[in-house]
Structure formats: C-alpha cells, structure tokens
XYZ file of C-alpha atoms in Angstrom:
410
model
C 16.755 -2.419 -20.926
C 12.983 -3.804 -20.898
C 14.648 -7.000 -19.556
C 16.582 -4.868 -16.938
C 13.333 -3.006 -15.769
C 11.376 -6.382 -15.638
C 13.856 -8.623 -13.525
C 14.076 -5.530 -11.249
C 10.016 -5.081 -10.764
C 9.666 -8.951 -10.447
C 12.252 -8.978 -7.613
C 10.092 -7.398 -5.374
C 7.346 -9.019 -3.252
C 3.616 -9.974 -5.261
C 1.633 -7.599 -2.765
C 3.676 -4.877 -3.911
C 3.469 -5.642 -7.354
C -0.603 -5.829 -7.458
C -0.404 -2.288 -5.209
C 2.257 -0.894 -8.028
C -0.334 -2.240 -11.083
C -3.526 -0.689 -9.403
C -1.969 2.445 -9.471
C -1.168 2.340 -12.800
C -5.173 1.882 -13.363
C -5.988 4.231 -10.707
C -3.245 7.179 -11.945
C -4.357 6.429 -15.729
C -7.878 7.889 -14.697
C -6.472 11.059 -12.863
C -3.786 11.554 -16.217
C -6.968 11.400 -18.524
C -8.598 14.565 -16.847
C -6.341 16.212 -14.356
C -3.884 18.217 -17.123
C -6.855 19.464 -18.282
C -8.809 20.624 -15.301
C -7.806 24.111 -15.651
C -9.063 24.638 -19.387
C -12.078 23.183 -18.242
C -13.017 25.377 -15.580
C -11.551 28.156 -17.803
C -13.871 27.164 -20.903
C -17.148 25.688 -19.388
C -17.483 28.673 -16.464
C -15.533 31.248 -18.326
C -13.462 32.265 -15.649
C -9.662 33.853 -15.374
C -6.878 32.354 -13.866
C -7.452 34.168 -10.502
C -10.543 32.036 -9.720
C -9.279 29.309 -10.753
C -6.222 29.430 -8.723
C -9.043 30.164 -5.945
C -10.589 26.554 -6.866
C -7.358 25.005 -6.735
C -6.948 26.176 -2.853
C -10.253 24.729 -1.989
C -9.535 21.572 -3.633
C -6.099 21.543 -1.711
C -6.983 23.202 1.555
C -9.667 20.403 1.663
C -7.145 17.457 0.703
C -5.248 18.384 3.710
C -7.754 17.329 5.937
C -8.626 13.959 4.402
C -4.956 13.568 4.202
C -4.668 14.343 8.192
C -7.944 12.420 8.810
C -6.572 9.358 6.192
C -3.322 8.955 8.176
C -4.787 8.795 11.454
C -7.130 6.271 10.410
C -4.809 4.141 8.510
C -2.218 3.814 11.832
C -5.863 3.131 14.259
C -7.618 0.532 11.278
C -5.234 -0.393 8.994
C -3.923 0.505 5.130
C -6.584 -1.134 3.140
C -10.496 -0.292 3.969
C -9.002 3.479 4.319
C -7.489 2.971 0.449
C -10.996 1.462 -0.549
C -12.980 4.214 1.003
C -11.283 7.085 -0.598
C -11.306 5.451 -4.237
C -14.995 5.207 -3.989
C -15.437 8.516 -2.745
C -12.733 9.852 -5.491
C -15.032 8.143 -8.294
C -18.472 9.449 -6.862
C -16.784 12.661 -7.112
C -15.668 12.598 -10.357
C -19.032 12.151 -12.008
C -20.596 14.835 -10.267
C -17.652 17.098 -10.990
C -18.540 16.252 -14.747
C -22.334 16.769 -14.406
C -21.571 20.269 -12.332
C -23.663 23.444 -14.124
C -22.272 26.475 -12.086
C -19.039 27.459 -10.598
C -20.436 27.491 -6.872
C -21.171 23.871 -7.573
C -18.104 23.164 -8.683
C -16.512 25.274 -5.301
C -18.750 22.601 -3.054
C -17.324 19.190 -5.367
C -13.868 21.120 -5.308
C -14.320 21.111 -1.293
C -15.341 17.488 -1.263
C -13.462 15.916 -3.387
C -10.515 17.185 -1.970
C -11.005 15.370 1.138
C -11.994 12.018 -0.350
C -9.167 11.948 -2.634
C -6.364 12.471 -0.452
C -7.675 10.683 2.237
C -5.976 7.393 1.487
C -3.186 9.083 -0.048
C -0.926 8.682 3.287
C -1.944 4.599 3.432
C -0.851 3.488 -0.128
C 2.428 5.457 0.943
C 2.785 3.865 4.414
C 1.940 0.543 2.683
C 4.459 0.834 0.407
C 7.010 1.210 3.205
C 5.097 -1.457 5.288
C 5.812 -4.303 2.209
C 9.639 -2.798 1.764
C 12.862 -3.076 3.591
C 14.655 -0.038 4.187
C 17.134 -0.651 1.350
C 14.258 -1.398 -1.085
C 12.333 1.610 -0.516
C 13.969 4.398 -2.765
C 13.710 2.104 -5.744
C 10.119 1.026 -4.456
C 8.911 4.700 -4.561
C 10.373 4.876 -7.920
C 8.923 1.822 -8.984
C 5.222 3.505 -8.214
C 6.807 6.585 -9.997
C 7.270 4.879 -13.172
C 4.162 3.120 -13.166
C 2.399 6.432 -12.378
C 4.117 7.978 -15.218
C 3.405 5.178 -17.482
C 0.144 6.029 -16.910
C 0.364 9.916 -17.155
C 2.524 8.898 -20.625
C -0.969 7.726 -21.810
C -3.456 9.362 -20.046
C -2.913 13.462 -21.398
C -2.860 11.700 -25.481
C -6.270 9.987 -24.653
C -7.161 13.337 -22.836
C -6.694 15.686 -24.991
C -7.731 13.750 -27.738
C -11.215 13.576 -25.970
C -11.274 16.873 -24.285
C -12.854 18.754 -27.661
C -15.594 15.704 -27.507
C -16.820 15.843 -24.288
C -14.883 16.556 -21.060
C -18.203 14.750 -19.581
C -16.286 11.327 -20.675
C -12.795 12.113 -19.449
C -14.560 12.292 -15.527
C -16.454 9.311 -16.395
C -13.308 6.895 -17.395
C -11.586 8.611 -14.178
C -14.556 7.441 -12.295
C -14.341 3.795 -13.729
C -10.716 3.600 -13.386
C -10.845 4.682 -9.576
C -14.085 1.918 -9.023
C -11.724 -0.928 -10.201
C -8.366 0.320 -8.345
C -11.262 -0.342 -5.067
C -11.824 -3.498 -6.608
C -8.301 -4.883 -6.358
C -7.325 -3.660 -3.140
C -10.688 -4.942 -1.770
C -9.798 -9.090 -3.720
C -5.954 -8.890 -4.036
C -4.215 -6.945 -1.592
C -4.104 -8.104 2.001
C -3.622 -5.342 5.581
C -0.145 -4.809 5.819
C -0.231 -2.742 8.959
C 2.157 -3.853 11.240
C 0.658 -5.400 13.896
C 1.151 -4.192 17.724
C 2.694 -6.065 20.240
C 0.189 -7.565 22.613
C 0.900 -5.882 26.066
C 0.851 -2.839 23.979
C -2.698 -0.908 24.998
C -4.633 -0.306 22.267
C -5.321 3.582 21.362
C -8.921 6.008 20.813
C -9.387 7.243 17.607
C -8.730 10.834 19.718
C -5.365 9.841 21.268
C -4.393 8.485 17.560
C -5.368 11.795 15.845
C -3.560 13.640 19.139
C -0.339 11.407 18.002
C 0.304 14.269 15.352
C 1.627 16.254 18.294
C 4.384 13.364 18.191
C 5.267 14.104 14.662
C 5.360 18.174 15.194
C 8.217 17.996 17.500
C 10.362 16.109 15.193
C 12.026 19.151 14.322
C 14.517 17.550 11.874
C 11.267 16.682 10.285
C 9.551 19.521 10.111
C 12.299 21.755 8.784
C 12.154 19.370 6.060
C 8.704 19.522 5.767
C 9.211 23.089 5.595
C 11.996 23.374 2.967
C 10.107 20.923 0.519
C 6.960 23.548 0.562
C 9.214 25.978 -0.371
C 10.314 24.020 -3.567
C 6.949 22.453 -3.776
C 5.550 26.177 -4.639
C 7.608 25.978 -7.548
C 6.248 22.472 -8.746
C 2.940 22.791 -8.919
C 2.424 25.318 -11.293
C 3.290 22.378 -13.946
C -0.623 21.258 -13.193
C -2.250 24.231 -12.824
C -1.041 28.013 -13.941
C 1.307 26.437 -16.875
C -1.478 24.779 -18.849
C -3.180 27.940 -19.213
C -0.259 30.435 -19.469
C 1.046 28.397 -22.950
C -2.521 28.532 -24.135
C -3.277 31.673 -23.130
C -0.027 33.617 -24.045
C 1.100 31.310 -26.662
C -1.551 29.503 -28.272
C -0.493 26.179 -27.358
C -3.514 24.052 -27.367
C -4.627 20.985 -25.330
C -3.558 18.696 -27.252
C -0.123 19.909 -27.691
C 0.093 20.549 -23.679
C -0.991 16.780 -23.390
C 1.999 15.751 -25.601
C 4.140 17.907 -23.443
C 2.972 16.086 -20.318
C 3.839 12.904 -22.020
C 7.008 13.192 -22.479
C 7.485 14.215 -19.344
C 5.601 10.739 -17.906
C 7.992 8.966 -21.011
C 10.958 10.209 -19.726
C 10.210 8.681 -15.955
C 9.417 5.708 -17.310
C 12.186 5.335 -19.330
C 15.315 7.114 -17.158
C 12.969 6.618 -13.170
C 14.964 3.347 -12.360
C 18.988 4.593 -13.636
C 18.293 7.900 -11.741
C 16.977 6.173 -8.951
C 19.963 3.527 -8.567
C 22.691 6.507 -9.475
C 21.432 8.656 -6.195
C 20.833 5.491 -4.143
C 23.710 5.875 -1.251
C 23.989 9.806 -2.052
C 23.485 12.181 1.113
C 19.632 12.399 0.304
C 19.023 16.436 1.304
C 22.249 17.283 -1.391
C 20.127 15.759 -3.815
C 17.231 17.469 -3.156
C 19.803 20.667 -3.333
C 20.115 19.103 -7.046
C 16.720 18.403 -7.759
C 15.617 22.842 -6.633
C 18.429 23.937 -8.513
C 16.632 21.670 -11.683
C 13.360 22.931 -10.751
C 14.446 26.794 -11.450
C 15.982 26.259 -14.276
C 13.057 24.682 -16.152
C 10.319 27.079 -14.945
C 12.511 30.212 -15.662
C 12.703 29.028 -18.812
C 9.295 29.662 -19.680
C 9.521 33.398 -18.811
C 12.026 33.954 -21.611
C 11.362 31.791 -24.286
C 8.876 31.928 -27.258
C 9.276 28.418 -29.032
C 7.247 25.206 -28.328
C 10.558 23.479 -28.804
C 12.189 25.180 -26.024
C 8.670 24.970 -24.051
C 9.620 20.584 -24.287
C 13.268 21.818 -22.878
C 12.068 23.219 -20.120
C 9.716 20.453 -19.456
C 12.555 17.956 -19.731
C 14.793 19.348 -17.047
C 11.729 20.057 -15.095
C 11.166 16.221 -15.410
C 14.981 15.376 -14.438
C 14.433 17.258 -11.107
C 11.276 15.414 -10.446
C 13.172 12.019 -10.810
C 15.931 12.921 -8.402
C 13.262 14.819 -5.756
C 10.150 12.001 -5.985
C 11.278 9.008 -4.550
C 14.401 10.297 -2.588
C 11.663 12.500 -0.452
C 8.988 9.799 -0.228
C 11.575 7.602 1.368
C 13.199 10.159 3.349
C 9.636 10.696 4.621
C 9.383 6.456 6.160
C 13.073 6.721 7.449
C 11.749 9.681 9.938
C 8.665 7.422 10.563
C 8.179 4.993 13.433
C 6.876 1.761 12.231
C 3.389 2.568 14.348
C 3.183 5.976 13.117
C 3.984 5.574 9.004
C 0.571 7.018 8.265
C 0.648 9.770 9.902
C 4.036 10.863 9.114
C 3.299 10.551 5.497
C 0.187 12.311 5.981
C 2.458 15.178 7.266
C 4.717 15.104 4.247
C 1.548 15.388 2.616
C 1.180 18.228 4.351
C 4.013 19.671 2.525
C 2.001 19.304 -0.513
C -0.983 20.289 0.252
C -0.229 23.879 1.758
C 1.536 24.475 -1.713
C -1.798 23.637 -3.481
C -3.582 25.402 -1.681
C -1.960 28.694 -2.093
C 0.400 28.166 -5.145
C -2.269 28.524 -7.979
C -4.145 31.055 -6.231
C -0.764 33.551 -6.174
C 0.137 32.889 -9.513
C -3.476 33.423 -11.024
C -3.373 36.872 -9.683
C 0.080 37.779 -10.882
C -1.049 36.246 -14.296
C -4.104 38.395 -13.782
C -2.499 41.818 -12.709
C 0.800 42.188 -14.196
C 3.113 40.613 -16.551
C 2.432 36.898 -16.636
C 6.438 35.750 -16.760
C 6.873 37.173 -13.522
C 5.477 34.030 -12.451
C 8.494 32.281 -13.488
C 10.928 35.073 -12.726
C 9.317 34.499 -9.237
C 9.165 30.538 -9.517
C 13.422 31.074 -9.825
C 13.525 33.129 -6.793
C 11.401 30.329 -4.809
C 14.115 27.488 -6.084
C 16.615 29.250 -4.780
C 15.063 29.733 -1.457
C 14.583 25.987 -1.663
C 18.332 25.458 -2.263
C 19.719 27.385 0.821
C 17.123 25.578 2.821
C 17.902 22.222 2.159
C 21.728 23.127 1.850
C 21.189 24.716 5.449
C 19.574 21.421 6.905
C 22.028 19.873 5.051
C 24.961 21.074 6.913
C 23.380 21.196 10.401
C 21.941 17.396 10.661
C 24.175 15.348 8.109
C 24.652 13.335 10.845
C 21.123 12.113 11.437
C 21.450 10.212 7.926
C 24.841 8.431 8.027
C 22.858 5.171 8.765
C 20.374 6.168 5.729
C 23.044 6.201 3.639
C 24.854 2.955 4.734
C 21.531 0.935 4.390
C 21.034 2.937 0.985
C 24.478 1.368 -0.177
C-alpha cells in the first residue's frame, strides 16, 4: 500500500508536491493547537460554551472577509505573495493569541486573525487547480487531504500532550510552523496564475473585487453553495462544541479528545486515496447525498451514547463522510470556476464555510447552555437531513450540467 500511495503522489507535477509538503508543515502547526482552542478559552478565561461559541463567530465572521479580500487579490496579483502574506500574518497572530490576558483581547486577536488566516486560503486552493488537469484534481484535493491529516494524525498527540504544560508553547510551534510554510512558498514554489491573454485589458483592484457579482449569478453555484452550509452546520461542531461537550458531560479529557482526533486524521491518511479513486466518475452531488447522510449518523450518535468506545464510532463514520465530501466539493468548486476567476470562486465556497463558523458554535453553545446538551445532536440529525434533500433536489434538477464532469472524472 505505502508503495501504492508513493508512485501515486510522485506522479504528479514537483510544484505540487512542494505546495502538498508545506502544508503538511503549515497544517501540523494549526493540529497542535486548534482541537484545543476551546478548552483553552474555557480554562484560562473561565467562560461557558455560549461565549465561546460567540468567539468562534468573530473568528469566522472575520475569515470571511480575508477570504473575500484573499480571492480577489490572488485573481488581480497572483497565488503566491497573497499565500506568503497571510502565513506571516497567521504566525504574528498566533503568538499574541498565546500572550493574550483578558477575553476582550482575545475578541480583538479572534477578529484579526480571522482575516489573516483565511486570506490566502482561496489561493493555495486555486493553485492547486492551476498545477492540475481536470482529471487530476479530485485525487489532487485528496492528496492535500491526506497530507493535512497526516499532520492532524500528529499534531492533537503532541497537543494534548503539551496542553497541561503550557498552552503558551502549542501557539508558539504554530507560529514557527506557519513562518517556514512562508519560507517555502517564498524559495520553492513559483506564480502559477494563469496568465492573460495580451489584448485582454488589464482590470482595477475595484472591478476585480466587483467580479464577485459574476460568481453570484451562477445560480447552479450558489444553490450549492447553499446546500453545503446547510451540511457544513453539522461539521463544525467536531472543532468546536464537541471538544467541550465530552469533557464537560463526560469527563473525557484532552488528551483522550486528541487521540480521538487522530484517528480520525489516521483514517484519511490511510483510506483518503481508495475513497477518493472509488467515487472518482460518480455523479459528484449523489455523493455528497452520501457523505450528509454519514454526517448524521455520527453526530447523533453522540446524543445517545455513554461509552468512549462508541464516542471513536461515531468519530469514524464522521471521518468516512468527510473523505467522500472533502475533495469531491473542493473540485466541484474549480469545475464551476473560470480559469481567470479560480480565486474568487473558491473564496465563495469558502464562503460556505465561513457563514457556518460563524454562527454554528455560537447556536450550539447556547443550547448546551440552556437546555439539554444532546439536543445539539438531535438537532445536528435534523440539519443532515436538510442537507440530503438539498443536494438530492439539485441533484435531480441540474444532473445535466455535470455529464462532462463525470466523463473527464472517468
């Protein structure tokens, strides 16, 4: 199998091999503190779940405008000084975050980090579809899906190992690992932005930020911009309410909820590239049909069970849902995309993210808050099945538009 995965990654071209190892460096910082963000706002400014749900929406509300701001800049002046920028920012952040004494500090990092560290979010994605043919693209995604969870595999261990020694450290190695993820893009990876034909007039910064008009009225789009949200709302409790419902409700500690996010980056690692090839060809919107119904199943889970060992079975077919929904979105997302507007589109899919985050962990804080905490999954199953109709709905009204995805897929 190791011989499998290697001949696979080493068929693809050197640029986007360097871009797939610096985000294993880059997404090995963010796995060392990120699980455990919530316990540290939680246990440092003794807070409940409602404010910190409140922190997650500033941190999200303000990603979503360095992701808008990221995308428009990467289409106007290219993938790689927008990358660079953001990584700096991300690590200058980080420290600060660490050093941060009171909770309205932490509100104003919240607030700026967001933007910096989403704001070349939409580049690294357009520049993976920039250095891939369509056919390649599905397993490229993946590819940065497995390294991501490679690093995730090791990053929670380290984590939570460190996280009752100083949580200080865990924002400085995220910090270090972001400065030398600028480092390589800055010596080793080259501007892949296409270039534009020469009798093509060049654009303002305003008309290329005005271009996200363009991408609103691609209704096929936005509906499934629209239907990913929905399932999206489901998803991110993983990284923010989940952590502190186990701990909170079940005495699960950090450490344990580290090895739990392990196994989930383990089992991408291991299974990304065979789920990947299986639903490669497959009408894409059926399988993210699949990858809701997955989704619901998992989180309801935690509403009824008491067990850690059925806490790692929900986590696992949370984690098979994320292998069939990850990639086959991201590259849904380029298909839509004109070559000249990659960076914004993706910044719009990030859009379908962000909106999530930014109300997601707010709603479920007060439900934790007010009533019976498993309501949050009981609700979290409701939500996936939403997400199910909507993307079964789309399905049958455009399966048209993707007969050529498929083709090229196959």
């Amino acid at each position: 199998m190791i011989r499998n995965l290697k001949k696979q990654f080493f068929s693809f071209p050197r640029t986007f091999r360097i871009l797939a190892f610096s985000t294993f460096i880059d997404r090995l910082g963010g796995g060392i503190i990120f699980p455990f963000l919530s316990l540290y706002v939680a246990q440092k400014f003794n807070v409940g779940m409602t404010e910190i749900g409140l922190i997650f929406g500033v941190w999200s509300a303000s990603s979503l405008v360095g992701s808008m701001i990221g995308g428009a800049l990467a289409d106007k002046f290219g993938r790689k000084s927008v990358i660079i920028l953001g990584l700096i920012s991300s690590a200058a952040s980080a420290i600060l975050m660490g050093l941060a004494t009171h909770i309205s500090t932490f509100y104003i990092l919240a607030l700026v980090a967001g933007i910096f560290s989403e704001v070349g979010h939409p580049a690294s994605q357009a520049m993976v579809a920039d250095l891939l043919d369509t056919e390649q693209r599905a397993e490229g995604y993946g590819i940065i899906r497995v390294v991501a969870n490679l690093s995730m595999a090791i990053g929670p261990v380290i984590g939570g190992a460190l996280a009752g020694y100083s949580y200080l450290l865990l924002f400085i190695i995220d910090a270090v690992a972001s400065s030398i993820t600028a480092l390589i893009f800055l010596f080793a990876i080259p501007e892949t932005k296409p270039e534009k034909p020469e009798h093509e007039p060049s654009q303002s910064i305003l008309q290329t930020l005005a271009g996200y008009a363009l991408v609103l009225r691609d209704r096929v789009f936005i509906a499934f911009i629209f239907a990913t949200m929905v399932i999206l709302f489901v998803y991110t409790q993983m990284y923010s309410t989940l952590s502190v419902f186990l701990n909170r409700f079940h005495g699960v500690t950090a450490q344990e909820f580290g090895w739990m996010m392990s196994m989930n980056a383990a089992m991408v690692v291991l299974f990304q590239f065979a789920i990947t090839r299986r639903v490669k060809g497959q009408q894409p919107l059926l399988m993210m049909v699949l990858a809701s119904a997955l989704y619901g199943i998992g989180f309801v889970l935690y509403g009824f069970v008491q067990t850690q060992v059925f806490f790692f079975v929900g986590m696992a077919i949370i984690t098979i849902g994320e292998m069939v929904h990850m990639p086959v979105a991201q590259a849904l997302a380029a298909f839509f995309a004109p070559e000249d507007m990659r960076a914004r589109y993706m910044a719009v899919y990030g859009l379908g993210w962000a909106i999530p985050n930014i109300f997601a962990p707010l709603l479920a804080g007060l439900v934790m808050d007010r009533f019976d905490p498993r309501w949050v999954w009981i609700f979290a199953g409701l939500l996936s099945v939403a997400a199910v109709l909507s993307f079964m709905l789309l399905y049958l009204r455009t399966r048209h538009r993707f007969t050529n995805y498929i083709a090229v897929q196959e």
